[in-house]
Short mmCIF file of C-alpha atoms in Angstrom, two decimals:
data_model
loop_
_atom_site.label_atom_id
_atom_site.label_comp_id
_atom_site.label_asym_id
_atom_site.label_seq_id
_atom_site.Cartn_x
_atom_site.Cartn_y
_atom_site.Cartn_z
CA MET A 214 0.00 0.00 0.00
CA LYS A 215 1.08 3.59 -0.68
CA SER A 216 3.17 5.37 1.91
CA ASN A 217 3.07 8.88 0.40
CA VAL A 218 0.03 9.84 2.44
CA GLU A 219 -0.10 13.24 4.14
CA LEU A 220 -2.07 14.17 7.25
CA LEU A 221 -2.80 17.89 7.00
CA ALA A 222 -3.79 19.89 10.10
CA PRO A 223 -5.25 23.35 10.62
CA ALA A 224 -3.34 25.86 12.74
CA GLY A 225 -4.68 29.19 13.91
CA ASP A 226 -1.46 30.25 15.61
CA LEU A 227 2.07 29.03 16.37
CA GLU A 228 1.02 27.12 19.49
CA ARG A 229 -1.55 25.09 17.57
CA LEU A 230 0.83 24.57 14.67
CA LYS A 231 3.52 23.12 16.93
CA MET A 232 0.96 20.96 18.72
CA ALA A 233 -0.33 19.62 15.39
CA TYR A 234 3.16 18.56 14.29
CA LEU A 235 3.86 17.02 17.67
CA TYR A 236 0.68 14.93 17.53
CA GLY A 237 1.38 13.57 14.05
CA ALA A 238 0.57 16.07 11.31
CA ASP A 239 2.81 15.97 8.23
CA ALA A 240 1.83 19.48 7.20
CA CYS A 241 -0.19 22.45 8.47
CA TYR A 242 -2.22 25.03 6.63
CA ILE A 243 -2.31 28.51 8.08
CA GLY A 244 -3.69 31.92 7.21
CA GLY A 245 -1.73 35.09 6.86
CA ARG A 246 -3.15 38.45 7.86
CA GLU A 247 -3.94 39.23 4.24
CA PHE A 248 -6.02 37.44 1.58
CA SER A 249 -7.20 34.69 3.95
CA LEU A 250 -10.77 33.48 4.47
CA ARG A 251 -10.69 33.34 8.27
CA ALA A 252 -10.96 37.05 8.95
CA ASN A 253 -11.97 36.46 12.57
CA ALA A 254 -8.95 34.29 13.32
CA LYS A 255 -5.75 35.69 14.81
CA ASN A 256 -3.77 34.55 11.76
CA PHE A 257 -0.02 34.74 11.19
CA SER A 258 2.20 37.75 10.60
CA ILE A 259 4.98 37.43 8.04
CA GLU A 260 7.46 36.99 10.88
CA GLU A 261 5.34 34.19 12.36
CA ILE A 262 5.02 32.50 8.97
CA LYS A 263 8.79 32.50 8.68
CA GLU A 264 9.11 31.04 12.19
CA ALA A 265 6.51 28.39 11.34
CA CYS A 266 8.46 27.37 8.22
CA GLU A 267 11.75 27.15 10.08
CA PHE A 268 10.16 25.05 12.81
CA ALA A 269 8.38 22.75 10.34
CA HIS A 270 11.31 22.19 8.02
CA LYS A 271 13.56 21.13 10.91
CA LEU A 272 11.01 18.34 11.44
CA ASN A 273 10.82 17.58 7.71
CA LYS A 274 7.24 18.85 7.68
CA LYS A 275 5.46 21.39 5.49
CA VAL A 276 3.60 24.71 5.72
CA TYR A 277 0.83 25.80 3.36
CA VAL A 278 -0.60 29.34 3.45
CA THR A 279 -4.15 30.15 2.43
CA VAL A 280 -4.52 32.94 -0.12
CA ASN A 281 -8.08 31.88 -0.77
CA ILE A 282 -10.36 34.90 -0.80
CA VAL A 283 -12.39 35.77 -3.88
CA PHE A 284 -10.57 38.89 -5.06
CA HIS A 285 -12.35 42.16 -5.73
CA ASN A 286 -10.53 45.00 -7.46
CA ALA A 287 -9.51 46.57 -4.16
CA ASN A 288 -7.87 43.30 -3.07
CA LEU A 289 -5.37 43.23 -5.94
CA GLU A 290 -3.15 45.90 -4.43
CA GLY A 291 -0.20 44.31 -2.70
CA LEU A 292 -0.78 40.76 -3.95
CA GLU A 293 2.57 40.46 -5.78
CA GLU A 294 4.49 41.84 -2.83
CA TYR A 295 2.71 39.47 -0.45
CA LEU A 296 3.46 36.39 -2.57
CA LYS A 297 7.12 37.41 -2.76
CA LYS A 298 7.24 37.72 1.03
CA LEU A 299 5.71 34.25 1.39
CA ASP A 300 8.31 32.89 -1.00
CA ASP A 301 11.09 34.49 1.05
CA CYS A 302 9.61 32.83 4.17
CA GLY A 303 10.11 29.43 2.54
CA ILE A 304 6.50 28.23 2.51
CA ASP A 305 5.82 24.99 0.66
CA ALA A 306 2.59 26.04 -1.08
CA ILE A 307 -0.24 28.51 -1.22
CA ILE A 308 -3.87 27.38 -1.28
CA ALA A 309 -5.87 29.62 -3.62
CA SER A 310 -8.96 29.52 -5.82
CA ASP A 311 -8.99 32.84 -7.64
CA VAL A 312 -7.23 32.69 -11.02
CA ILE A 313 -5.46 35.98 -10.30
CA ALA A 314 -3.64 34.49 -7.31
CA LEU A 315 -2.64 31.39 -9.26
CA THR A 316 -1.46 33.22 -12.36
CA THR A 317 0.38 35.86 -10.34
CA ALA A 318 2.33 33.17 -8.51
CA LYS A 319 3.18 31.52 -11.83
CA LYS A 320 4.27 34.85 -13.37
CA LEU A 321 6.53 35.61 -10.40
CA GLY A 322 8.30 32.25 -10.70
CA VAL A 323 7.99 31.54 -7.00
CA LYS A 324 9.55 28.42 -5.49
CA PHE A 325 6.41 27.30 -3.65
CA GLU A 326 3.68 25.13 -5.18
CA THR A 327 0.12 26.26 -5.85
CA HIS A 328 -2.76 24.16 -4.54
CA LEU A 329 -6.31 24.78 -5.71
CA SER A 330 -8.58 25.63 -2.78
CA THR A 331 -11.85 23.85 -2.07
CA GLN A 332 -13.37 27.30 -2.73
CA ALA A 333 -13.09 26.41 -6.44
CA SER A 334 -15.66 23.62 -5.88
CA THR A 335 -13.78 21.08 -7.98
CA LEU A 336 -16.02 18.10 -8.77
CA ASN A 337 -14.83 17.13 -12.26
CA TYR A 338 -11.59 16.34 -14.08
CA GLY A 339 -12.12 19.02 -16.76
CA GLN A 340 -11.80 21.72 -14.16
CA GLY A 341 -8.75 19.95 -12.76
CA LEU A 342 -7.06 19.92 -16.18
CA TYR A 343 -7.78 23.64 -16.63
CA TYR A 344 -6.07 24.51 -13.37
CA LYS A 345 -3.24 22.10 -14.10
CA ASP A 346 -2.40 24.29 -17.11
CA LEU A 347 -2.18 27.24 -14.71
CA GLY A 348 0.53 25.48 -12.73
CA VAL A 349 -1.58 23.91 -9.97
CA THR A 350 0.04 20.76 -8.57
CA ARG A 351 -2.71 19.74 -6.14
CA LEU A 352 -6.50 19.89 -6.15
CA VAL A 353 -8.30 20.39 -2.86
CA LEU A 354 -11.58 18.79 -3.88
CA ALA A 355 -15.01 20.04 -2.89
CA ARG A 356 -16.36 18.37 0.22
CA GLU A 357 -19.23 17.13 -1.95
CA ALA A 358 -17.00 14.91 -4.13
CA SER A 359 -18.09 11.27 -4.27
CA LYS A 360 -15.83 8.23 -4.45
CA GLU A 361 -16.48 8.01 -8.20
CA ASP A 362 -15.70 11.72 -8.65
CA ILE A 363 -12.39 11.39 -6.80
CA LYS A 364 -11.31 8.28 -8.68
CA ARG A 365 -12.07 9.77 -12.13
CA ILE A 366 -10.36 13.09 -11.34
CA LYS A 367 -7.24 11.23 -10.23
CA GLU A 368 -7.19 9.05 -13.35
CA GLU A 369 -7.66 11.96 -15.77
CA THR A 370 -5.45 14.64 -14.17
CA ASN A 371 -2.74 12.65 -12.34
CA LEU A 372 -2.54 15.57 -9.90
CA GLU A 373 -2.16 15.27 -6.17
CA LEU A 374 -5.58 15.18 -4.50
CA GLU A 375 -6.42 16.59 -1.10
CA CYS A 376 -9.72 15.75 0.59
CA PHE A 377 -11.32 16.89 3.81
CA ILE A 378 -11.77 14.03 6.26
CA HIS A 379 -12.95 15.77 9.42
CA GLY A 380 -14.65 18.95 10.54
CA ALA A 381 -17.43 21.36 9.68
CA MET A 382 -19.49 21.08 6.52
CA CYS A 383 -21.01 23.94 4.54
CA THR A 384 -24.74 23.79 3.89
CA SER A 385 -23.99 25.09 0.42
CA ILE A 386 -21.68 23.63 -2.23
CA SER A 387 -18.12 24.33 -1.11
CA GLY A 388 -17.20 27.87 -2.03
CA LYS A 389 -20.62 28.93 -3.30
CA CYS A 390 -22.41 30.22 -0.20
CA ILE A 391 -23.90 33.73 -0.20
CA LEU A 392 -26.18 33.36 2.85
CA SER A 393 -23.87 35.38 5.08
CA ASN A 394 -23.61 38.21 2.57
CA TYR A 395 -27.36 38.26 2.02
CA CYS A 396 -28.37 38.16 5.68
CA THR A 397 -25.65 40.20 7.37
CA ASN A 398 -23.64 41.87 4.59
CA ARG A 399 -20.62 39.86 5.75
CA ASP A 400 -18.97 38.24 2.73
CA SER A 401 -18.16 34.58 3.36
CA ASN A 402 -15.99 34.52 0.24
CA ARG A 403 -13.74 37.23 1.64
CA GLY A 404 -13.44 35.87 5.17
CA GLY A 405 -16.45 37.27 6.99
CA CYS A 406 -18.84 34.30 7.17
CA ALA A 407 -21.50 34.76 9.87
CA GLN A 408 -22.39 31.04 9.69
CA ILE A 409 -26.07 31.57 8.95
CA CYS A 410 -26.41 27.82 8.43
CA ARG A 411 -25.72 27.35 12.16
CA TRP A 412 -28.58 29.63 13.19
CA ILE A 413 -31.80 28.27 14.69
CA PHE A 414 -34.91 29.66 13.00
CA ASP A 415 -38.38 29.83 14.58
CA MET A 416 -41.18 28.50 12.39
CA GLU A 417 -44.84 29.49 12.55
CA ASN A 418 -45.61 26.50 14.77
CA ASN A 419 -42.90 27.64 17.20
CA HIS A 420 -40.73 24.65 16.37
CA PRO A 421 -37.01 25.34 15.96
CA TYR A 422 -35.66 24.73 12.47
CA SER A 423 -32.12 24.70 11.11
CA ILE A 424 -30.29 23.95 7.88
CA THR A 425 -27.15 22.69 9.56
CA PRO A 426 -25.26 19.68 8.19
CA LYS A 427 -23.64 17.39 10.68
CA ASP A 428 -19.84 17.48 10.73
CA LEU A 429 -17.71 15.39 8.40
CA ASN A 430 -16.03 12.22 9.66
CA MET A 431 -14.32 9.82 7.22
CA VAL A 432 -12.98 7.18 9.61
CA PRO A 433 -14.75 4.26 7.84
CA PHE A 434 -13.31 5.17 4.44
CA ILE A 435 -9.66 6.11 5.00
CA LYS A 436 -8.33 2.89 3.44
CA GLU A 437 -10.60 3.24 0.42
CA MET A 438 -9.55 6.86 -0.06
CA ILE A 439 -5.90 5.86 -0.03
CA ASP A 440 -6.60 3.09 -2.54
CA ILE A 441 -8.28 5.43 -5.06
CA GLY A 442 -5.45 7.96 -4.98
CA VAL A 443 -6.06 10.57 -2.29
CA ASN A 444 -2.69 12.01 -1.25
CA SER A 445 -3.55 14.44 1.53
CA PHE A 446 -6.10 13.99 4.32
CA LYS A 447 -7.26 17.36 5.58
CA VAL A 448 -8.75 18.27 8.96
CA GLU A 449 -10.85 21.43 9.15
CA GLY A 450 -10.63 23.89 12.04
CA ARG A 451 -8.09 26.71 12.12
CA MET A 452 -9.97 28.28 15.04
CA ARG A 453 -10.19 25.08 17.13
CA SER A 454 -8.45 24.53 20.48
CA ILE A 455 -5.15 22.74 21.10
CA TYR A 456 -7.10 19.89 22.69
CA TYR A 457 -9.25 19.46 19.59
CA ILE A 458 -6.23 19.60 17.28
CA ALA A 459 -4.23 17.16 19.40
CA THR A 460 -7.11 14.70 19.76
CA VAL A 461 -8.23 14.67 16.13
CA ILE A 462 -4.73 14.59 14.64
CA ASN A 463 -3.62 11.90 17.10
CA VAL A 464 -6.61 9.71 16.15
CA TYR A 465 -6.18 10.09 12.40
CA ARG A 466 -2.42 9.58 12.68
CA ARG A 467 -3.06 6.23 14.34
CA ILE A 468 -5.76 5.28 11.84
CA ILE A 469 -3.62 6.10 8.79
CA ASP A 470 -0.60 4.30 10.21
CA LYS A 471 -2.69 1.23 11.00
CA VAL A 472 -4.21 1.27 7.52
CA LEU A 473 -0.76 1.45 5.95
CA SER A 474 0.45 -1.44 8.12
CA ASN A 475 -2.78 -3.39 7.56
CA THR A 476 -3.47 -3.63 11.31
CA LEU A 477 -6.64 -1.50 11.67
CA THR A 478 -9.51 -3.43 13.29
CA ASP A 479 -13.25 -2.79 13.57
CA SER A 480 -12.77 -2.40 17.32
CA ASP A 481 -10.15 0.29 16.69
CA CYS A 482 -12.53 2.19 14.40
CA LYS A 483 -15.38 2.12 16.89
CA TYR A 484 -13.16 3.38 19.68
CA TYR A 485 -11.67 6.14 17.52
CA LEU A 486 -15.12 7.23 16.37
CA ASP A 487 -16.24 7.53 19.99
CA ILE A 488 -13.23 9.69 20.84
CA LEU A 489 -13.77 11.96 17.82
CA ASN A 490 -17.48 12.39 18.44
CA ARG A 491 -16.82 13.22 22.08
CA CYS A 492 -14.19 15.79 21.13
CA ALA A 493 -16.58 18.05 19.19
CA ASN A 494 -20.06 19.32 20.06
CA ARG A 495 -21.80 18.23 16.85
CA ASP A 496 -22.43 14.75 15.52
CA SER A 497 -20.31 13.61 12.58
CA THR A 498 -20.85 11.36 9.56
CA PRO A 499 -19.15 10.50 6.22
CA GLN A 500 -21.56 12.75 4.22
CA PHE A 501 -21.05 12.58 0.39
CA PHE A 502 -18.35 9.95 -0.18
CA ASP A 503 -20.48 6.82 -0.50
CA LYS A 504 -23.97 8.29 -1.02
CA LEU A 505 -25.93 11.52 -1.13
CA PRO A 506 -26.68 12.79 2.38
CA THR A 507 -30.14 12.15 3.81
CA LYS A 508 -32.03 13.59 6.76
CA GLU A 509 -29.75 11.47 8.95
CA GLU A 510 -26.76 13.63 7.95
CA GLN A 511 -28.53 16.91 8.72
CA TYR A 512 -29.94 18.82 11.69
CA PHE A 513 -33.42 20.08 10.84
CA LEU A 514 -35.25 20.44 14.14
CA GLY A 515 -32.58 22.16 16.19
CA ARG A 516 -29.76 20.61 18.18
CA ASP A 517 -27.91 20.80 21.45
CA GLU A 518 -24.28 21.92 21.18
CA VAL A 519 -23.04 21.64 24.74
CA SER A 520 -19.27 21.72 25.01
CA ASN A 521 -17.90 19.14 27.41
CA GLN A 522 -15.10 19.65 29.88
CA ASP A 523 -13.13 16.52 28.98
CA PHE A 524 -9.80 18.34 28.62
CA LEU A 525 -8.44 18.33 32.16
CA GLY A 526 -4.79 19.26 31.85
CA LEU A 527 -1.61 19.72 29.85
CA VAL A 528 1.58 18.01 31.02
CA LEU A 529 4.36 20.51 31.63
CA ASP A 530 7.01 18.27 33.20
CA TYR A 531 7.66 14.76 34.53
CA ASP A 532 10.27 13.78 37.10
CA GLU A 533 11.45 10.23 36.37
CA ASP A 534 12.99 9.84 39.83
CA THR A 535 9.90 10.77 41.85
CA HIS A 536 7.28 9.96 39.17
CA ILE A 537 5.73 13.37 39.83
CA VAL A 538 3.93 14.94 36.87
CA THR A 539 3.38 18.69 36.72
CA ILE A 540 0.14 19.67 35.01
CA GLU A 541 -1.45 22.92 33.90
CA GLU A 542 -5.11 22.33 34.77
CA ARG A 543 -7.72 23.24 32.16
CA ASN A 544 -10.99 21.92 33.63
CA TYR A 545 -12.23 20.88 37.06
CA PHE A 546 -11.19 17.48 38.40
CA LYS A 547 -10.93 15.94 41.87
CA THR A 548 -9.55 12.97 43.77
CA GLY A 549 -11.33 9.76 42.84
CA ASP A 550 -11.91 10.80 39.20
CA VAL A 551 -10.95 8.26 36.55
CA VAL A 552 -8.93 10.01 33.85
CA GLU A 553 -6.63 9.05 31.02
CA PHE A 554 -3.38 10.39 29.64
CA PHE A 555 -2.66 10.41 25.92
CA GLY A 556 0.12 11.78 23.78
CA PRO A 557 2.13 11.48 20.57
CA ASN A 558 4.28 8.65 21.94
CA LEU A 559 1.91 7.32 24.59
CA GLU A 560 -0.68 4.60 24.41
CA THR A 561 -3.78 5.85 26.20
CA TYR A 562 -3.25 5.25 29.92
CA THR A 563 -6.05 5.07 32.50
CA TYR A 564 -5.39 6.58 35.94
CA GLU A 565 -7.49 7.13 39.07
CA VAL A 566 -6.65 10.44 40.68
CA ASN A 567 -5.30 9.72 44.16
CA LYS A 568 -3.56 12.74 45.65
CA ILE A 569 -3.37 16.21 44.10
CA TYR A 570 -0.75 18.73 45.16
CA ASP A 571 -0.77 22.44 44.41
CA GLU A 572 2.34 24.27 43.23
CA ASN A 573 3.39 24.71 46.86
CA ASP A 574 3.21 20.93 47.37
CA GLU A 575 0.16 21.24 49.62
CA ILE A 576 -2.43 18.45 49.27
CA ILE A 577 -5.74 19.57 47.76
CA ASP A 578 -8.88 17.60 46.97
CA VAL A 579 -9.96 19.52 43.88
CA ALA A 580 -8.29 21.30 40.97
CA ARG A 581 -10.86 23.95 40.23
CA HIS A 582 -9.08 26.96 38.73
CA PRO A 583 -8.23 26.88 35.00
CA ARG A 584 -4.47 27.07 34.34
CA MET A 585 -3.53 26.46 37.97
CA ILE A 586 -0.41 24.30 38.39
CA VAL A 587 -0.95 20.96 40.10
CA LYS A 588 1.14 17.83 40.66
CA MET A 589 0.33 14.14 40.96
CA LYS A 590 2.26 10.90 41.22
CA VAL A 591 1.83 8.81 38.05
CA ASP A 592 3.92 5.68 37.60
CA ILE A 593 3.95 5.65 33.80
CA LYS A 594 6.49 7.96 32.14
CA LEU A 595 4.87 11.05 30.70
CA GLN A 596 6.29 13.73 28.41
CA LYS A 597 5.79 17.45 28.05
CA TYR A 598 2.65 18.23 25.99
CA ASP A 599 0.94 14.94 26.79
CA MET A 600 -2.66 15.62 27.80
CA MET A 601 -5.05 14.46 30.49
CA ARG A 602 -8.75 14.01 29.78
CA LEU A 603 -11.81 12.60 31.48
CA LYS A 604 -12.20 8.87 30.81
CA VAL A 605 -15.55 8.26 29.13
CA PHE A 606 -15.00 5.30 26.80
CA ASP A 607 -13.40 1.93 27.08
CA LYS A 608 -12.77 0.47 23.62
CA GLY A 609 -15.96 2.04 22.33
CA ASN A 610 -18.20 1.37 25.32
CA TYR A 611 -19.59 4.01 27.66
CA LEU A 612 -18.44 3.58 31.22
#
C-alpha cells in the first residue's frame, strides 16, 4: 500500500501549529493576515510564517498558506508583494482559488507550489485539467465529491488530490455560499462568514428549524480513499483549540498508520469514532463519499451543542525519579476521578486520581481553577505536551 500519504492539520497560531506537528501532522495550513478566508482568526504575521516554516522544516514537515479569498478590485493591491514575502519565508505552497492568485504566482516564478482551494468547488476532471495548465500541482476537492468523482479526477489529471476528512461542513456547495452576505452583509468569500447555516430559525408553529449539516467524519473510508489515490487527508478547524487539534490529529495519525500497516480493526474504528465524536459538540458522519446525504446527515429540528469539559490538563514536566507529573489544569477534576493520559508517543493510559498537590506541594482535593499548576504521582512515564482528559469510553463502550 502507498506510503506517500499526508495528514494535514489546521493551525490558527504558532502554538496550535507546533501541537499539530507534535501529535502527528505531516503538514499544516495557516492563514496570513492578508487574503485569507478566516478574517476572525488571529492569523499569522509574516514573521510568524517565517518562524513556522523554520520550525516545520527542521522536522521535515510542510507549511501551506491560504490565499483563498475571492478577489475584488480593491484586493489586488499588494498581492505580488505578499506572494514574494511568502516565497522568502520558505513556505511549501499557497492554497488559492482565484485565477489571479494562481497566475500571479506563476508569473513571479515563486519556489512554492500552488494548490487549488476547495473554494473552487472542484467536482470534475475538466476543471482539474484547466487549473493544471495554470501550474496547480494539487486539487483540494469540494467536500461534496463522491468516491467516483475522486477516482475519475485522479485518473484523468494525475494531480495530487487533497480531501477533507474531518470537521465542519457547509450547507452550500463548497465555495458557493452567499447566505452570510445576504443576511448580514458579511462576505463569506472574503473571510467574513456569519455562519447563517448554524442559526436556529423559529417556524410558525414555534418549532425550531435549522439547515445545519452534521460534521464530516471519514474514519470508515480512509483505506478506500488511499486506494483510489487521495494524497492528503485534511482536517478542518483553524480556530479550534489545542485539545481538539491534538485529539483529532492523534486519532487520524493512528488510523492512517494502522491502515498502511494493515493492522486497523473494527474495534479500533469504533473506539476512535467515539473519541472523535466526544471531542466536538456536533455529531459527525461521512456525508457525500459513498452516497448523497439524507435527513440522517442533517440537523433540521434544532440541536444541542453543549461543550464538554473533557480536557483536564496539559503536562508541563515529569520527574522520572519521583514519578511526579506537573500539570497545567484546564478543567475541574478531583480525587477519585478516573482520567486518562494520551500523547504522541503514549498509548492511552487510564489513571485514578489519588492525591493532588498544588504548586506549593500542599495536598488539595480539587483542581478547580483553570491554568492552575498541580502535581500528581503517576507511575507511567509522561512527556511534556501529553494531555489528560476525562475517561468516558473503554474500547468504544460508555463507562
